[in-house]
Short mmCIF file of C-alpha atoms in Angstrom, two decimals:
data_model
loop_
_atom_site.label_atom_id
_atom_site.label_comp_id
_atom_site.label_asym_id
_atom_site.label_seq_id
_atom_site.Cartn_x
_atom_site.Cartn_y
_atom_site.Cartn_z
CA MET A 188 91.87 94.02 100.88
CA ALA A 189 93.10 92.98 97.47
CA ILE A 190 90.86 91.31 94.90
CA GLU A 191 91.29 87.48 95.26
CA LYS A 192 87.99 85.66 94.50
CA VAL A 193 85.80 86.54 91.38
CA ILE A 194 82.65 85.16 90.03
CA VAL A 195 81.69 85.45 86.41
CA ILE A 196 77.93 85.05 85.27
CA ASP A 197 77.39 85.01 81.53
CA ASP A 198 75.65 82.43 79.29
CA GLU A 199 78.21 82.85 76.48
CA PRO A 200 80.91 80.13 76.93
CA ILE A 201 83.47 82.21 75.04
CA ILE A 202 83.10 85.19 77.45
CA ARG A 203 83.35 82.90 80.50
CA ARG A 204 86.39 81.14 79.04
CA SER A 205 88.13 84.36 78.12
CA LEU A 206 87.64 85.95 81.46
CA GLU A 207 88.66 82.78 83.28
CA LEU A 208 92.00 82.64 81.46
CA GLN A 209 92.81 86.28 82.11
CA LEU A 210 91.71 86.18 85.84
CA ARG A 211 93.49 82.82 86.55
CA GLY A 212 96.55 84.24 84.92
CA LYS A 213 96.54 86.82 87.58
CA ARG A 214 96.29 83.97 90.27
CA LEU A 215 92.73 84.83 91.17
CA SER A 216 90.17 82.32 92.12
CA VAL A 217 87.39 82.20 89.59
CA ALA A 218 83.84 80.72 89.63
CA LEU A 219 81.94 80.38 86.42
CA CYS A 220 78.12 80.49 86.02
CA ALA A 221 75.68 80.66 83.05
CA THR A 222 72.58 81.52 85.05
CA ILE A 223 71.34 83.67 87.88
CA ALA A 224 70.14 80.43 89.81
CA GLU A 225 73.55 79.07 89.47
CA ALA A 226 75.30 82.10 90.73
CA GLU A 227 72.95 82.36 93.70
CA ARG A 228 73.97 78.83 94.73
CA TYR A 229 77.67 79.93 94.53
CA ILE A 230 77.00 83.10 96.46
CA ALA A 231 75.00 81.39 99.20
CA LYS A 232 77.99 79.18 100.28
CA ASP A 233 80.96 81.44 99.40
CA SER A 234 81.91 85.17 99.39
CA PHE A 235 83.52 86.93 96.45
CA ASP A 236 85.39 90.23 96.02
CA LEU A 237 84.38 90.95 92.42
CA MET A 238 81.54 89.84 90.24
CA PHE A 239 81.17 90.13 86.31
CA VAL A 240 77.56 89.62 85.35
CA ASP A 241 75.81 89.91 81.99
CA VAL A 242 72.48 91.84 81.72
CA ARG A 243 70.70 89.18 79.56
CA LEU A 244 70.72 85.81 81.14
CA PRO A 245 68.48 82.80 80.33
CA ASP A 246 66.61 83.03 83.68
CA GLY A 247 66.42 86.80 84.08
CA ASP A 248 68.02 90.13 84.14
CA GLY A 249 71.56 90.04 85.60
CA THR A 250 71.21 93.49 87.16
CA ASP A 251 68.53 92.05 89.51
CA LEU A 252 71.58 90.79 91.49
CA LEU A 253 72.35 94.33 92.44
CA SER A 254 69.22 94.74 94.58
CA ARG A 255 69.48 91.20 95.84
CA LEU A 256 73.04 91.65 97.14
CA ALA A 257 72.52 95.14 98.40
CA PRO A 258 71.64 94.04 101.96
CA ARG A 259 74.59 91.84 102.44
CA PRO A 260 77.37 93.46 104.64
CA GLU A 261 80.14 91.91 102.59
CA LYS A 262 78.97 92.02 98.94
CA PRO A 263 81.20 91.94 95.92
CA LEU A 264 81.98 94.83 93.65
CA ILE A 265 79.80 94.30 90.68
CA VAL A 266 80.73 94.80 87.10
CA VAL A 267 77.75 94.78 84.62
CA MET A 268 78.53 93.39 81.09
CA THR A 269 76.30 93.94 78.01
CA GLY A 270 76.41 93.71 74.27
CA TYR A 271 73.62 96.30 74.06
CA GLY A 272 75.09 99.26 76.06
CA THR A 273 73.68 102.72 76.03
CA ILE A 274 74.72 105.74 78.20
CA GLU A 275 71.27 105.56 79.85
CA SER A 276 71.67 101.96 80.89
CA ALA A 277 75.20 102.49 82.11
CA VAL A 278 74.09 105.44 84.31
CA ASN A 279 71.19 103.26 85.71
CA CYS A 280 73.45 100.48 86.59
CA ILE A 281 75.89 102.69 88.61
CA ARG A 282 73.00 104.45 90.38
CA SER A 283 71.79 100.98 91.31
CA GLY A 284 75.08 100.11 92.95
CA ALA A 285 77.20 98.75 90.23
CA PHE A 286 80.95 99.37 90.63
CA ASP A 287 81.54 99.54 86.84
CA TYR A 288 79.93 98.92 83.38
CA ILE A 289 81.56 97.34 80.45
CA ILE A 290 80.35 96.71 76.77
CA LYS A 291 81.03 93.39 75.02
CA PRO A 292 83.15 92.64 73.22
CA PHE A 293 85.96 94.07 75.55
CA SER A 294 89.63 93.82 75.50
CA ALA A 295 92.02 92.25 78.11
CA SER A 296 93.39 95.86 78.85
CA GLN A 297 89.82 96.94 79.77
CA ILE A 298 89.60 94.10 82.40
CA ASP A 299 93.09 95.07 83.73
CA VAL A 300 91.81 98.55 84.30
CA ILE A 301 88.77 97.33 86.15
CA LEU A 302 90.94 95.15 88.40
CA ARG A 303 93.34 97.96 89.25
CA LYS A 304 90.28 100.18 89.98
CA ALA A 305 88.74 97.51 92.28
CA ASP A 306 92.01 97.08 94.10
CA ASN A 307 92.36 100.89 94.62
CA PHE A 308 88.75 101.26 95.69
CA ASN A 309 89.10 98.46 98.29
CA GLN A 310 92.30 100.09 99.62
CA ALA A 311 90.54 103.42 99.84
CA VAL A 312 87.62 101.86 101.80
CA ARG A 313 90.24 100.31 104.28
CA ILE A 314 91.91 103.53 104.86
CA SER A 315 88.64 105.39 105.42
CA GLN A 316 87.61 102.73 108.01
CA ILE A 317 90.89 103.26 109.85
CA LEU A 318 90.61 107.02 109.74
CA ALA A 319 87.11 106.88 110.91
CA GLN A 320 88.09 104.71 113.90
CA GLU A 321 91.01 107.15 114.59
CA SER A 322 88.57 110.14 114.69
CA LEU A 323 86.43 108.22 117.08
CA ASP A 324 89.39 107.69 119.49
CA ALA A 325 90.69 111.19 119.12
CA THR A 326 90.71 113.52 122.29
CA PRO A 327 91.94 117.04 122.17
CA LEU A 328 94.84 118.25 124.43
CA ILE A 329 93.15 119.84 127.30
CA GLY A 330 94.55 122.26 129.93
CA GLU A 331 95.92 125.80 130.57
CA SER A 332 98.69 125.17 133.05
CA ARG A 333 102.29 126.34 132.24
CA PRO A 334 103.69 122.94 131.34
CA ILE A 335 100.68 122.35 128.82
CA GLN A 336 101.14 125.89 127.40
CA GLN A 337 104.87 124.97 126.89
CA LEU A 338 104.00 121.67 125.37
CA ARG A 339 101.58 123.37 122.86
CA GLN A 340 104.41 125.74 121.87
CA MET A 341 106.73 122.84 121.23
CA ILE A 342 103.97 121.06 119.15
CA GLN A 343 103.49 124.31 116.99
CA LYS A 344 107.17 124.43 116.40
CA VAL A 345 107.68 120.82 115.30
CA ALA A 346 104.36 120.11 113.48
CA PRO A 347 105.01 122.24 110.28
CA THR A 348 108.25 120.49 109.76
CA GLU A 349 108.98 117.10 108.22
CA ALA A 350 111.03 115.92 111.13
CA THR A 351 110.63 112.41 112.51
CA VAL A 352 109.57 112.92 116.10
CA LEU A 353 110.10 110.55 119.01
CA ILE A 354 107.72 111.29 122.07
CA CYS A 355 109.03 109.81 125.35
CA GLY A 356 107.07 109.58 128.63
CA GLU A 357 105.57 107.12 131.15
CA ASN A 358 102.36 105.24 130.38
CA GLY A 359 99.26 107.44 130.78
CA THR A 360 101.09 110.69 130.22
CA GLY A 361 99.38 111.51 126.89
CA LYS A 362 101.98 110.65 124.36
CA GLU A 363 99.38 109.66 121.71
CA LEU A 364 97.47 112.84 122.36
CA VAL A 365 100.72 114.80 121.56
CA ALA A 366 101.23 112.86 118.49
CA THR A 367 97.62 113.53 117.29
CA GLU A 368 98.10 117.23 117.97
CA ILE A 369 101.27 117.26 115.83
CA PHE A 370 99.52 115.58 113.09
CA ARG A 371 96.50 117.96 113.32
CA SER A 372 98.80 121.03 113.17
CA SER A 373 100.82 119.70 110.29
CA VAL A 374 100.65 120.32 106.48
CA ARG A 375 99.49 116.63 106.28
CA ALA A 376 96.47 117.16 108.47
CA ASN A 377 94.04 116.20 105.68
CA LEU A 378 95.91 113.10 104.61
CA PRO A 379 95.92 109.66 106.17
CA PHE A 380 97.01 109.28 109.83
CA ILE A 381 97.68 105.64 110.60
CA LYS A 382 98.36 104.35 114.06
CA VAL A 383 100.19 101.24 114.90
CA ASN A 384 100.31 99.83 118.45
CA CYS A 385 103.75 97.99 118.30
CA ALA A 386 103.29 96.39 121.67
CA ALA A 387 99.90 94.71 120.74
CA ILE A 388 101.26 92.80 117.54
CA SER A 389 103.04 89.62 117.83
CA GLU A 390 106.76 89.57 116.70
CA THR A 391 105.79 87.14 113.90
CA LEU A 392 103.13 89.41 112.47
CA ILE A 393 104.52 92.84 112.97
CA GLU A 394 106.86 93.02 109.82
CA SER A 395 103.79 92.19 107.71
CA GLU A 396 101.75 94.70 109.53
CA PHE A 397 104.34 97.32 108.77
CA PHE A 398 105.27 96.42 105.23
CA GLY A 399 102.50 94.21 103.97
CA HIS A 400 103.12 90.74 102.37
CA GLU A 401 102.65 89.09 99.01
CA ARG A 402 100.24 86.14 98.54
CA GLY A 403 101.88 82.97 99.64
CA ALA A 404 104.57 84.75 101.53
CA PHE A 405 103.85 82.55 104.67
CA THR A 406 101.19 80.09 105.93
CA GLY A 407 97.91 81.81 105.92
CA ALA A 408 98.87 84.59 103.45
CA THR A 409 96.16 83.79 101.02
CA GLU A 410 96.06 87.18 99.56
CA LYS A 411 98.36 90.26 98.86
CA ARG A 412 98.09 92.75 101.71
CA GLU A 413 99.31 96.38 101.87
CA GLY A 414 101.05 97.26 105.13
CA ARG A 415 100.49 100.29 107.36
CA PHE A 416 103.33 102.27 105.63
CA GLU A 417 101.61 101.86 102.29
CA LEU A 418 98.26 102.95 103.69
CA ALA A 419 99.93 105.92 105.27
CA ASN A 420 101.60 107.11 101.91
CA ASN A 421 101.66 110.93 101.59
CA GLY A 422 100.34 111.10 105.20
CA THR A 423 101.61 110.39 108.81
CA ILE A 424 102.28 107.12 110.58
CA LEU A 425 102.43 106.78 114.47
CA LEU A 426 104.43 103.95 115.81
CA ASP A 427 103.16 103.59 119.34
CA GLU A 428 105.62 101.99 121.83
CA ILE A 429 108.26 101.59 119.18
CA SER A 430 110.74 100.42 121.64
CA GLU A 431 108.84 96.95 121.78
CA ILE A 432 109.91 95.95 118.37
CA SER A 433 112.84 93.59 117.74
CA LEU A 434 116.37 94.68 116.79
CA LYS A 435 115.95 92.92 113.50
CA LEU A 436 112.81 95.00 112.56
CA GLN A 437 114.47 98.20 113.89
CA ALA A 438 117.17 97.71 111.22
CA LYS A 439 114.50 97.27 108.47
CA LEU A 440 112.71 100.32 110.00
CA LEU A 441 115.81 102.49 109.78
CA ARG A 442 115.96 101.86 106.11
CA VAL A 443 112.52 103.22 105.81
CA LEU A 444 113.35 106.29 107.87
CA GLN A 445 116.42 107.04 105.76
CA GLU A 446 115.49 105.87 102.28
CA ARG A 447 111.60 105.83 102.40
CA GLU A 448 111.48 102.49 100.77
CA PHE A 449 110.89 98.85 101.58
CA GLU A 450 109.81 95.44 100.16
CA ARG A 451 106.58 93.55 101.27
CA VAL A 452 107.32 90.24 103.07
CA GLY A 453 107.87 87.60 100.42
CA GLY A 454 108.27 90.29 97.64
CA ASN A 455 111.24 91.69 95.73
CA ARG A 456 109.62 94.86 94.33
CA THR A 457 110.93 97.95 96.05
CA ILE A 458 108.08 100.21 97.21
CA LYS A 459 108.78 103.94 97.78
CA VAL A 460 106.67 105.91 100.22
CA ASN A 461 106.41 109.57 101.31
CA VAL A 462 105.46 109.09 105.07
CA ARG A 463 106.11 111.29 108.02
CA VAL A 464 106.86 109.16 111.11
CA LEU A 465 105.87 109.88 114.63
CA ALA A 466 106.80 107.38 117.45
CA THR A 467 106.31 107.00 121.13
CA THR A 468 108.06 105.17 123.86
CA ASN A 469 107.74 104.69 127.61
CA ARG A 470 111.47 104.01 127.99
#
């Protein structure tokens, strides 16, 4: 998930104002607080993706928020700010759960770096969650019959290549297992393996699911979102029941297969990806 909502906690008006201008300039929602008590009121009624908090505040130590927020399942990434920084204090903050540490005065470019790091971190977390679920769902290809042995031989031939593979078969014949075995035997086995069930996603949302969307691209698109092809970059994507997608989307998918590029819904920036495509169909 991209960074969208930020809370800034600092008793210096100039710090709050400078961060507000830079963050709002990036179309981020910003809440400003001068004390811990004020911040806790905001946090109690809303959730934030990123927090900038000063160490020395009128009503306490800003780093106390690290331990207070630790039990929350959806806590923000916390960046600690201070004008009295030492290596020891920075290390202690990171060990206590801070995402980053910055010494005042800081530049706009330093904040830009933190925002990029936060976006990249959130994307990595999302990928790891998807991969964890995929590993839980994985089942090895079992059997020693002649057809199974022939199937294994075919998998071993095609797996090391970069070829796009279409796996055909009736429902329940193990198409997804075959795709998983191809992935596990490929040179991309230690890279992302992203599965998309084309039949389970509505036609209005599947393009966004494939390619992502920009903030404001359509009603309900309150934040920028990376699609499955971006998440699978350098790895493999499995398009399960690909024959269920519309002809219009098939044309866009053809461009990805041929050119390895696309634009997010509502965007005009061309995104290049290096993805191996596996697909299944029951037709």
